[in-house]
Coordinates of C-alpha atoms in Angstrom, one line a residue:
M10 CA 0.0 0.0 0.0
K11 CA 1.3 3.4 -1.0
I12 CA 0.8 6.8 0.5
L13 CA 1.7 9.9 -1.6
A14 CA 2.1 13.1 0.4
L15 CA 2.8 16.6 -0.9
F16 CA 4.6 18.9 1.6
P17 CA 6.8 22.0 0.9
E18 CA 10.5 21.7 1.2
T19 CA 11.7 24.2 3.9
T20 CA 14.5 26.7 3.5
S21 CA 15.3 27.7 7.1
A22 CA 12.3 27.3 9.4
T23 CA 11.0 23.7 9.9
Q24 CA 7.3 23.1 10.5
L25 CA 5.0 20.1 10.8
L26 CA 3.6 20.7 7.3
S27 CA 7.0 20.2 5.6
K28 CA 8.9 17.6 3.7
E29 CA 11.3 17.3 6.7
E30 CA 8.6 16.8 9.4
S31 CA 5.9 15.4 7.1
L32 CA 3.2 15.6 9.9
G33 CA 5.1 12.9 11.8
L34 CA 4.1 10.3 9.2
K35 CA 7.5 8.6 8.9
E36 CA 7.4 7.6 12.5
F37 CA 3.6 7.0 12.4
L38 CA 3.9 4.5 9.6
K39 CA 7.0 2.8 11.0
N40 CA 6.5 -1.0 11.3
T41 CA 3.5 -0.9 8.9
D42 CA 3.2 -2.2 5.4
Y43 CA 2.6 1.4 4.1
E44 CA 5.2 3.0 1.8
L45 CA 5.4 6.8 2.2
T46 CA 6.5 8.8 -0.8
I47 CA 6.9 12.5 -0.2
I48 CA 6.9 15.0 -3.0
T49 CA 7.3 18.8 -3.0
S50 CA 5.3 20.0 -6.0
D51 CA 2.1 19.2 -7.9
K52 CA 4.2 18.5 -11.0
E53 CA 5.5 15.4 -9.3
V54 CA 2.0 13.9 -8.7
D55 CA 1.8 12.3 -12.2
D56 CA 5.0 10.4 -11.5
H57 CA 3.5 8.6 -8.5
I58 CA -0.3 8.8 -8.7
E59 CA -0.8 5.5 -10.6
G60 CA 0.2 3.3 -7.7
A61 CA -1.0 5.5 -4.8
D62 CA -3.7 4.2 -2.4
V63 CA -3.8 7.5 -0.4
V64 CA -2.9 11.0 -1.3
I65 CA -2.3 13.7 1.4
S66 CA -1.8 17.4 0.7
S67 CA -2.6 20.7 2.2
P68 CA -4.8 23.5 0.7
F69 CA -1.7 25.7 1.0
L70 CA 0.3 23.6 -1.4
P71 CA -2.2 21.2 -3.0
A72 CA -1.9 18.0 -5.0
Y73 CA -4.6 18.5 -7.6
I74 CA -6.6 15.4 -8.1
T75 CA -8.2 16.1 -11.5
K76 CA -10.5 13.7 -13.4
E77 CA -7.5 12.7 -15.5
R78 CA -5.5 11.8 -12.5
A79 CA -8.4 10.0 -10.8
D80 CA -8.7 7.9 -14.0
K81 CA -5.0 7.1 -13.8
A82 CA -5.0 6.4 -10.1
K83 CA -6.5 2.9 -10.3
N84 CA -5.7 2.1 -6.6
L85 CA -6.7 5.5 -5.1
K86 CA -9.1 5.1 -2.2
L87 CA -8.5 8.1 0.0
A88 CA -7.6 11.8 -0.6
I89 CA -6.9 13.7 2.6
T90 CA -6.8 17.5 2.9
A91 CA -4.3 18.3 5.6
G92 CA -6.4 21.3 6.6
I93 CA -9.8 22.3 5.3
G94 CA -11.2 22.3 1.8
S95 CA -11.8 20.1 -1.2
D96 CA -11.4 22.3 -4.2
H97 CA -8.1 20.7 -5.3
V98 CA -10.0 17.4 -5.7
D99 CA -12.5 16.9 -8.5
L100 CA -15.4 15.8 -6.4
D101 CA -17.4 14.4 -9.3
A102 CA -14.5 12.2 -10.2
A103 CA -14.1 11.1 -6.6
I104 CA -17.8 10.2 -6.4
D105 CA -17.6 8.3 -9.7
K106 CA -14.4 6.4 -8.7
G107 CA -15.5 5.8 -5.1
I108 CA -12.6 7.8 -3.7
T109 CA -13.2 9.0 -0.1
V110 CA -12.3 12.6 0.4
A111 CA -11.6 13.9 3.9
E112 CA -10.5 17.1 5.7
I113 CA -9.6 18.1 9.2
P114 CA -12.5 20.2 10.4
G115 CA -11.7 22.6 13.3
S116 CA -8.0 22.3 12.6
N117 CA -7.6 26.0 11.7
N118 CA -10.9 27.6 12.3
V119 CA -9.7 29.9 15.0
S120 CA -6.5 30.6 13.1
V121 CA -8.4 31.8 9.9
A122 CA -11.0 33.7 11.9
E123 CA -8.2 35.7 13.6
Q124 CA -6.6 36.4 10.2
N125 CA -10.0 37.7 8.9
V126 CA -10.1 40.2 11.8
M127 CA -6.5 41.2 11.2
E128 CA -6.9 41.7 7.5
T129 CA -10.1 43.8 8.1
L130 CA -8.2 46.1 10.5
L131 CA -5.1 46.4 8.3
L132 CA -7.2 47.5 5.3
L133 CA -9.6 49.8 7.2
R134 CA -6.7 51.6 8.9
N135 CA -4.6 52.0 5.8
Y136 CA -1.8 50.2 7.6
E137 CA 0.2 49.3 4.4
E138 CA 0.6 53.0 3.4
G139 CA 1.8 53.8 7.0
H140 CA 4.2 50.9 6.9
R141 CA 5.4 51.8 3.5
Q142 CA 6.2 55.4 4.6
A143 CA 8.1 54.1 7.7
A144 CA 10.2 51.8 5.5
A145 CA 10.8 54.5 2.9
G146 CA 11.8 57.3 5.3
E147 CA 8.7 59.4 4.6
W148 CA 6.3 61.2 7.0
D149 CA 3.2 62.1 5.0
L150 CA 0.6 61.8 7.7
P151 CA -2.4 63.2 5.7
K152 CA -1.8 60.6 3.0
V153 CA -2.2 57.9 5.5
G154 CA -5.0 59.4 7.6
A155 CA -7.2 60.4 4.6
E156 CA -7.8 56.7 3.9
A157 CA -7.8 55.4 7.5
H158 CA -11.1 54.4 9.1
D159 CA -12.3 53.2 12.5
M160 CA -13.9 49.8 12.7
I161 CA -16.7 51.0 15.0
G162 CA -20.0 51.6 13.4
K163 CA -19.2 49.7 10.2
T164 CA -21.5 47.2 8.6
V165 CA -19.6 43.9 8.2
G166 CA -21.1 41.2 5.9
I167 CA -19.9 37.6 6.1
F168 CA -20.4 35.5 3.0
G169 CA -20.5 31.9 4.3
F170 CA -21.5 31.4 7.9
G171 CA -20.0 28.0 8.8
R172 CA -17.6 27.4 11.7
I173 CA -15.1 30.0 10.6
G174 CA -17.7 32.6 9.7
Q175 CA -19.2 32.2 13.1
L176 CA -15.9 32.5 14.9
T177 CA -15.1 35.6 12.8
A178 CA -18.4 37.2 13.8
A179 CA -17.8 36.5 17.5
R180 CA -14.4 38.2 17.3
L181 CA -15.8 41.2 15.5
K182 CA -18.7 41.8 17.8
P183 CA -16.7 43.7 20.5
F184 CA -15.7 46.3 17.8
E185 CA -19.3 47.5 17.9
V186 CA -20.0 46.8 14.3
K187 CA -23.3 45.8 12.6
L188 CA -23.0 42.2 11.6
Q189 CA -24.9 40.5 8.7
Y190 CA -24.4 37.3 6.8
H191 CA -25.5 35.3 3.8
D192 CA -25.3 31.5 3.6
P193 CA -27.3 29.0 1.6
Y194 CA -28.3 27.4 5.0
R195 CA -29.8 30.1 7.2
K196 CA -28.9 29.6 10.9
K197 CA -31.8 31.3 12.7
E198 CA -30.9 29.9 16.1
L199 CA -27.6 31.9 16.0
E200 CA -28.9 35.2 14.9
D201 CA -30.3 36.6 18.2
Q202 CA -27.6 34.8 20.1
M203 CA -24.8 36.4 18.1
G204 CA -26.4 39.6 17.2
I205 CA -26.2 39.0 13.5
Q206 CA -28.8 39.5 10.7
Y207 CA -29.4 37.3 7.8
V208 CA -29.7 39.1 4.4
D209 CA -29.8 38.0 0.8
F210 CA -26.6 38.1 -1.3
D211 CA -27.4 41.3 -3.1
T212 CA -28.1 43.1 0.2
L213 CA -24.9 41.8 1.7
V214 CA -22.9 43.1 -1.3
Q215 CA -24.6 46.5 -1.6
T216 CA -24.8 47.5 2.1
S217 CA -21.6 46.2 3.7
D218 CA -18.6 48.4 4.4
V219 CA -16.6 45.2 4.8
V220 CA -17.3 41.9 3.1
I221 CA -15.5 38.8 4.5
I222 CA -15.6 35.7 2.3
Q223 CA -15.7 32.5 4.3
S224 CA -17.3 30.0 1.9
P225 CA -16.0 26.8 0.4
L226 CA -15.2 26.9 -3.3
T227 CA -17.9 24.9 -5.1
K228 CA -19.6 25.1 -8.4
D229 CA -22.0 27.6 -6.9
T230 CA -19.3 29.9 -5.5
K231 CA -16.6 29.8 -8.3
N232 CA -16.0 33.3 -9.5
K233 CA -19.0 34.4 -7.4
F234 CA -17.4 37.8 -6.9
D235 CA -17.1 38.9 -10.5
K236 CA -17.1 42.3 -12.1
N237 CA -20.8 42.7 -11.9
V238 CA -20.9 41.9 -8.1
I239 CA -18.0 44.1 -7.3
N240 CA -19.5 47.0 -9.1
K241 CA -22.5 46.8 -6.8
M242 CA -20.3 47.3 -3.7
K243 CA -20.0 50.7 -2.0
D244 CA -17.0 52.7 -3.1
G245 CA -14.1 51.9 -0.8
T246 CA -15.5 48.6 0.4
V247 CA -13.0 46.3 2.1
L248 CA -13.1 42.8 0.7
V249 CA -11.3 40.1 2.7
N250 CA -10.8 36.6 1.3
C251 CA -9.1 34.0 3.4
A252 CA -11.3 31.3 2.0
R253 CA -10.4 30.4 -1.6
G254 CA -8.9 32.5 -4.4
G255 CA -11.3 30.9 -7.0
I256 CA -14.3 32.5 -5.3
V257 CA -13.3 35.9 -6.8
E258 CA -12.6 36.7 -10.4
K259 CA -8.9 37.5 -10.6
E260 CA -9.1 40.2 -13.3
A261 CA -12.1 41.9 -11.7
I262 CA -10.3 42.2 -8.4
A263 CA -7.3 43.7 -10.1
E264 CA -9.4 46.2 -12.0
A265 CA -11.4 47.2 -8.9
V266 CA -8.3 47.6 -6.7
N267 CA -6.4 49.6 -9.3
S268 CA -9.3 52.0 -9.8
G269 CA -9.8 52.5 -6.0
K270 CA -13.2 50.9 -6.1
I271 CA -12.3 48.4 -3.3
R272 CA -9.5 47.4 -1.0
Y273 CA -8.7 43.7 -1.2
G274 CA -6.9 41.5 1.3
G275 CA -6.4 37.9 2.2
D276 CA -4.1 35.0 1.7
V277 CA -5.6 32.8 -1.0
W278 CA -4.7 32.7 -4.6
Y279 CA -5.5 30.6 -7.7
P280 CA -3.6 28.5 -8.6
Q281 CA -1.5 27.8 -5.6
P282 CA 1.4 28.3 -5.3
A283 CA 0.8 31.5 -7.3
P284 CA 3.2 32.0 -10.2
Y285 CA 5.7 34.8 -10.1
D286 CA 3.8 36.9 -12.6
H287 CA 0.4 36.5 -11.0
L288 CA -1.8 39.5 -11.7
W289 CA -2.3 40.3 -8.0
R290 CA 1.4 40.5 -7.2
S291 CA 1.7 44.0 -8.7
L292 CA -1.4 45.4 -7.0
K293 CA -1.1 48.4 -4.7
Q294 CA -2.9 49.0 -1.4
T295 CA -3.9 45.4 -0.7
G296 CA -3.4 43.2 2.4
L297 CA -2.4 40.1 0.4
T298 CA -0.1 37.6 1.8
V299 CA 0.9 34.0 0.9
H300 CA -1.6 31.4 2.0
Y301 CA -0.7 31.0 5.7
S302 CA -3.7 31.9 7.7
G303 CA -4.4 28.3 8.6
M304 CA -0.8 27.4 9.1
T305 CA -0.1 28.6 12.6
V306 CA 2.0 26.3 14.8
E307 CA -1.1 25.4 16.8
A308 CA -3.2 24.7 13.6
Q309 CA -0.5 22.4 12.3
E310 CA -0.5 20.4 15.5
R311 CA -4.3 19.9 15.1
I312 CA -3.8 19.0 11.4
Q313 CA -1.3 16.4 12.3
E314 CA -3.5 14.8 14.9
G315 CA -6.5 14.7 12.5
V316 CA -4.5 13.2 9.6
Q317 CA -3.1 10.5 11.8
E318 CA -6.6 9.7 13.2
I319 CA -8.0 9.4 9.7
L320 CA -5.1 7.1 8.7
T321 CA -5.5 5.0 11.8
S322 CA -9.1 4.3 10.9
F323 CA -8.2 3.6 7.2
I324 CA -5.4 1.3 8.0
S325 CA -7.5 -0.6 10.6
N326 CA -10.3 -0.9 8.0
E327 CA -12.7 1.0 10.4
P328 CA -15.1 3.7 9.4
I329 CA -13.6 7.2 9.3
K330 CA -15.3 9.6 11.7
E331 CA -18.2 11.2 9.8
S332 CA -17.1 14.8 10.7
Y333 CA -13.9 14.3 8.7
L334 CA -15.7 13.2 5.5
I335 CA -16.5 15.3 2.4
V336 CA -17.1 12.4 -0.1
D337 CA -17.8 8.8 1.0
N338 CA -19.6 5.9 -0.7
H339 CA -20.0 7.7 -4.0
K340 CA -21.7 10.8 -2.6
V341 CA -21.1 14.1 -0.9
T342 CA -21.7 13.7 2.8
N343 CA -20.8 17.2 4.0
Q344 CA -23.5 19.8 3.6
S345 CA -21.0 22.6 3.1
Y346 CA -19.9 21.0 -0.2
Q347 CA -23.3 20.2 -1.6
T348 CA -24.2 22.5 -4.5
Q349 CA -27.5 24.3 -4.9
K350 CA -27.9 23.8 -8.6

């Protein structure tokens, strides 16, 4: 039995999600019949996928399991996301081929929620311009202050109100903002409890001063924030995306940021890793970083624990805990990944 795992090769700092540490899998699989092959780029997947029984990769540096690769992977039974998300796996192909797709729910919920709040504050307060001046030896206070805003009193709309969306709302509430959300599954029981209002998508887009994307990437949400949607936003809207890069239209974001229509921040790109000449790399006044919001030291520890628990069940031929599953027995089992069309 063969396990194929994709982890980045580190330069100086070592982490659990790295080729060197590999989530402790080398030690975990010791004295088993499982052969672990570690690769460091998606390009290497085709060299090993044919004989793999299990594929493990993170959303930060994914192994893309396309239909073509699923067809080639005659032995593939399990694809594990070392983190949260499934967009690097063709779910239709997984359903057709009977490949179980699993993630580690809860592993980085708090980590990403904190990043959402940080990105919101950085963009509202025009932090990047202030930092740029500090680094450049300038002291043009009006240039910073003219675009700096308080959080208090702002309307914050959350697109996608799952676990991370809820944690984000809870952390924003003390800032005395008006909270609203849109999700295909309304959560009435949380609205009074959390002081948040449900609105339709158009209302969320048109009335929010800050829009935080916290939805999975599905057929329904791919390129959801296109030019038409962005044009409906208030001038100067802060758009934060620590969910998936494919939920926004790349060219529309660039145009809107460059024209001053919106400020955009987050840590997700498409594809990942983003190429050197990615359109967003040259944007000014954004809070973009590499995809690291869910890669805190604590999150990686939770990811390691979850991956090893899934593998323990798989190796023992026991059912994988339902909360880990996205696709199982030829169907989508997780409500978050079920499309509405």
